[in-house]
XYZ file of C-alpha atoms in Angstrom:
305
model
C -5.594 -19.062 16.697
C -4.279 -15.951 14.942
C -2.035 -18.071 12.715
C -4.992 -20.292 11.790
C -7.114 -17.248 10.932
C -4.300 -15.777 8.833
C -3.764 -19.015 6.907
C -7.511 -19.387 6.343
C -7.903 -15.972 4.714
C -4.708 -16.371 2.707
C -6.104 -19.683 1.433
C -9.359 -17.965 0.458
C -7.433 -15.195 -1.309
C -6.104 -17.778 -3.800
C -9.454 -19.452 -4.503
C -10.063 -18.921 -8.225
C -13.765 -19.822 -8.084
C -14.546 -17.260 -5.376
C -12.385 -14.687 -7.103
C -14.284 -15.139 -10.384
C -17.637 -14.886 -8.597
C -16.480 -11.681 -6.891
C -15.384 -10.205 -10.219
C -18.731 -10.917 -11.859
C -21.113 -10.087 -9.016
C -19.359 -8.322 -6.174
C -17.953 -5.126 -7.650
C -21.044 -2.993 -7.141
C -21.499 -4.344 -3.614
C -17.912 -3.497 -2.611
C -17.805 -0.083 -4.325
C -17.882 2.806 -1.878
C -17.313 0.410 1.013
C -13.935 -1.336 0.699
C -13.001 -0.260 -2.850
C -13.603 2.983 -4.672
C -15.207 1.429 -7.732
C -14.603 -0.982 -10.565
C -12.559 1.678 -12.405
C -10.899 4.959 -11.476
C -13.565 7.199 -12.950
C -16.251 5.629 -10.774
C -13.975 6.090 -7.732
C -13.608 9.857 -8.101
C -16.768 10.721 -6.165
C -15.554 8.687 -3.177
C -12.095 10.263 -3.354
C -13.707 13.714 -3.330
C -15.700 12.777 -0.225
C -12.496 11.776 1.538
C -10.666 14.917 0.408
C -13.556 17.090 1.599
C -13.160 15.487 5.045
C -9.465 16.424 5.168
C -8.187 12.995 4.150
C -5.525 12.465 1.510
C -5.671 9.395 -0.738
C -3.546 6.925 -2.629
C -5.247 4.795 -5.282
C -4.329 1.365 -6.578
C -5.683 -0.470 -9.612
C -6.016 -3.982 -8.210
C -4.336 -6.844 -10.010
C -0.872 -8.395 -9.917
C 1.260 -11.255 -11.270
C 0.459 -10.294 -14.876
C 1.936 -12.751 -17.408
C 0.957 -10.976 -20.632
C 2.996 -8.170 -22.185
C -0.160 -6.746 -23.743
C -1.857 -6.554 -20.337
C 1.146 -4.767 -18.806
C 0.861 -2.106 -21.501
C -2.850 -1.776 -20.800
C -2.073 -1.330 -17.103
C 0.553 1.275 -17.956
C -1.853 3.257 -20.125
C -4.518 3.035 -17.436
C -2.100 4.306 -14.774
C -1.072 7.235 -16.971
C -4.728 8.099 -17.536
C -5.353 7.926 -13.784
C -2.498 10.340 -13.045
C -3.796 12.751 -15.668
C -7.323 12.547 -14.213
C -6.002 13.160 -10.673
C -4.346 16.318 -11.956
C -7.285 17.424 -14.077
C -9.819 16.842 -11.281
C -7.477 18.462 -8.707
C -7.701 15.494 -6.360
C -5.476 15.116 -3.300
C -4.323 11.693 -4.390
C -1.235 9.676 -5.118
C -0.915 6.405 -7.042
C 0.289 2.995 -5.849
C 1.224 0.138 -8.175
C 2.911 -3.255 -8.231
C 5.851 -4.167 -10.412
C 4.290 -7.511 -11.356
C 1.393 -5.603 -12.923
C 3.945 -3.916 -15.222
C 5.740 -7.130 -16.188
C 8.275 -7.916 -13.443
C 7.771 -11.648 -13.988
C 8.080 -11.288 -17.773
C 11.044 -9.065 -18.608
C 12.937 -6.398 -16.669
C 13.279 -4.192 -19.750
C 9.504 -4.225 -20.111
C 9.045 -3.024 -16.521
C 11.575 -0.227 -17.010
C 9.888 0.876 -20.225
C 6.414 0.886 -18.673
C 7.524 2.568 -15.452
C 9.426 5.267 -17.351
C 6.241 6.261 -19.185
C 4.325 6.404 -15.895
C 6.964 8.441 -14.067
C 7.390 10.876 -16.936
C 3.667 11.618 -16.569
C 3.837 11.716 -12.764
C 6.709 14.223 -12.783
C 4.863 16.426 -15.236
C 1.791 16.553 -12.982
C 3.493 16.351 -9.575
C 1.739 13.112 -8.556
C 3.635 10.728 -6.272
C 3.846 7.097 -7.437
C 4.512 4.431 -4.808
C 5.961 1.071 -5.793
C 4.148 -1.442 -3.580
C 6.172 -4.287 -2.132
C 5.157 -7.834 -2.980
C 6.422 -11.169 -1.664
C 10.009 -11.702 -0.506
C 11.053 -13.419 -3.743
C 10.450 -10.147 -5.619
C 11.761 -7.822 -2.914
C 15.315 -7.303 -4.188
C 14.235 -6.784 -7.786
C 11.662 -4.219 -6.649
C 14.194 -2.290 -4.560
C 16.715 -2.331 -7.402
C 14.116 -0.809 -9.731
C 13.202 1.789 -7.111
C 16.840 2.856 -6.695
C 17.310 3.132 -10.445
C 14.324 5.436 -10.816
C 14.912 7.396 -7.601
C 18.195 8.605 -9.096
C 16.210 10.220 -11.943
C 12.781 11.095 -10.558
C 11.415 12.811 -7.438
C 7.801 11.576 -7.594
C 8.573 8.018 -6.558
C 8.390 6.136 -3.268
C 8.318 2.528 -2.142
C 7.280 0.186 0.662
C 9.180 -1.842 3.264
C 7.669 -4.740 5.224
C 8.381 -5.214 8.926
C 7.896 -8.981 8.940
C 10.983 -9.614 6.783
C 14.330 -10.107 8.533
C 16.090 -8.220 5.749
C 14.137 -4.986 6.085
C 16.326 -3.297 8.700
C 19.282 -3.753 6.343
C 17.235 -2.546 3.381
C 16.251 0.596 5.258
C 19.897 1.398 6.007
C 20.815 0.689 2.402
C 18.256 3.238 1.181
C 19.477 6.047 3.444
C 21.502 7.822 0.740
C 18.432 8.042 -1.498
C 16.469 10.146 1.033
C 13.386 8.075 0.231
C 9.697 8.589 0.877
C 8.848 5.249 2.492
C 5.640 3.489 3.448
C 6.222 1.077 6.326
C 3.826 -1.867 6.682
C 3.756 -5.102 8.635
C 3.382 -7.313 5.543
C 0.559 -9.388 4.100
C 2.080 -12.327 2.227
C 2.609 -15.820 3.580
C 6.380 -16.211 3.984
C 8.719 -18.915 5.255
C 10.171 -18.570 8.791
C 13.514 -18.585 7.010
C 12.871 -15.067 5.679
C 10.185 -13.607 7.961
C 9.354 -13.335 11.646
C 6.718 -16.001 12.367
C 5.459 -14.373 15.601
C 3.322 -11.224 15.654
C 5.095 -9.790 18.694
C 8.421 -9.923 16.863
C 6.916 -8.260 13.796
C 5.500 -5.499 15.998
C 8.838 -4.881 17.690
C 10.641 -4.783 14.357
C 7.991 -2.409 13.012
C 8.627 0.012 15.882
C 12.365 -0.217 15.299
C 11.920 0.568 11.597
C 9.646 3.542 12.283
C 12.212 5.039 14.627
C 15.109 4.350 12.262
C 13.294 5.857 9.271
C 12.195 9.001 11.108
C 15.596 9.588 12.678
C 17.178 9.170 9.238
C 15.073 12.144 8.178
C 12.961 10.153 5.705
C 9.400 11.199 4.995
C 7.642 8.159 6.456
C 4.136 6.780 6.026
C 3.082 4.517 8.887
C 0.467 2.231 7.351
C -1.277 0.524 10.260
C -4.642 0.155 11.979
C -2.892 -0.829 15.221
C -3.532 1.696 18.016
C -0.301 0.725 19.757
C 1.739 1.474 16.636
C -0.077 4.772 16.106
C 0.484 5.876 19.717
C 4.108 4.732 19.571
C 4.667 6.928 16.511
C 3.115 9.945 18.238
C 5.315 9.357 21.293
C 8.411 8.959 19.156
C 7.717 12.195 17.264
C 7.252 14.095 20.513
C 10.363 12.601 22.117
C 12.656 13.437 19.182
C 10.916 16.712 18.175
C 9.986 15.286 14.787
C 7.509 17.605 13.030
C 4.159 16.273 11.856
C 5.193 17.324 8.359
C 7.766 14.486 8.263
C 5.309 11.621 8.538
C 1.758 10.532 7.882
C -0.556 7.736 8.893
C -2.186 5.500 6.295
C -5.194 3.205 6.585
C -7.427 1.222 4.273
C -10.597 2.596 2.782
C -13.667 1.420 4.674
C -11.783 0.493 7.847
C -11.475 2.626 11.013
C -13.061 5.652 9.353
C -13.682 7.439 12.667
C -10.074 6.946 13.742
C -8.913 8.386 10.423
C -10.961 11.550 10.991
C -9.813 11.785 14.614
C -6.184 11.783 13.503
C -6.895 14.635 11.093
C -8.523 16.622 13.910
C -5.414 16.020 16.025
C -3.299 17.669 13.342
C -1.809 14.582 11.694
C -1.763 13.866 7.967
C -3.933 10.866 7.225
C -3.900 9.100 3.850
C -6.518 6.538 2.832
C -5.564 3.632 0.565
C -8.391 3.375 -1.985
C -8.146 0.344 -4.273
C -10.331 0.018 -7.343
C -10.946 -2.577 -10.042
C -12.510 -5.980 -10.492
C -9.735 -7.936 -8.756
C -10.802 -6.822 -5.274
C -11.451 -10.244 -3.710
C -7.818 -11.372 -3.227
C -6.860 -7.941 -1.903
C -9.709 -8.043 0.620
C -8.853 -11.533 1.875
C -5.188 -10.571 2.412
C -6.247 -7.513 4.411
C -8.351 -9.760 6.659
C -5.381 -12.108 7.032
C -3.096 -9.288 8.188
C -4.843 -8.741 11.485
C -7.890 -10.433 13.078
C -9.403 -7.100 14.169
C -9.569 -6.097 10.493
C -12.459 -8.549 10.196
C -14.588 -6.397 12.513
C -13.500 -3.172 10.796
C -14.292 -4.658 7.385
C -17.723 -5.875 8.461
C -18.658 -2.395 9.663
C -17.461 -0.966 6.365
C -19.355 -3.464 4.247
C -22.697 -2.894 5.979
C -22.544 0.906 6.124
C -25.132 2.753 4.078
């Protein structure tokens, strides 16, 4: 049943008609509930509310698989402006972005040029930029770009996905870079040839990766709504005397808000992933596909006042 639910929401995420309807009519409905707003400026008030509650933030301008060089430059300029506004407004926020939004599918030189401009700005303002991981086909290219920039910049991190067989090897390969890593289960539909098809195997691999990353001394973000994963991380930290300053929990905006605040009260760093932009529909459907219980969390978020 879980596989059917996952496939259903992944199918909906690719429906162009529904996506266009959501762009035209749904932005104001989703703003302040599952996205910050239709642009970064309109998201600031929601970020401030989170910061005032003790929650850190990472923001993401929704949209990927860009096939126009002009659009990649627009995305680059927008990201630079966002970083400057984060600094100017003194927000406790980082930035997340996807390489395909900067031209990964067009030209590698274009990505490097765009990312260099962004990281130059990020270093100047001390704002961390996380390279989000996309599907398996783009995984190696993304990691190669991360390594290239990590050798030059400090304000850069990336993401590893527990459902891929390769990830344990990737984590070991990154050890010398002393990376800031976000660990996730993974949200794309992948072949059993490259990814664990069963949830229980993904969960076990996720736990293994969390332990490996923390014991390597990496600053690690555990991005999960799963209580078992959260409790496992707490247990692991206690067992190995890992300080709370070496890791953080991350969750999606509008989902499990009480749990987020509870973690802050318990002394853990909690970062909320706040997407913004018109392309929110596909993002939302993939989040529902990740885990059936997200459907209930999302419904509560969408109907809140």
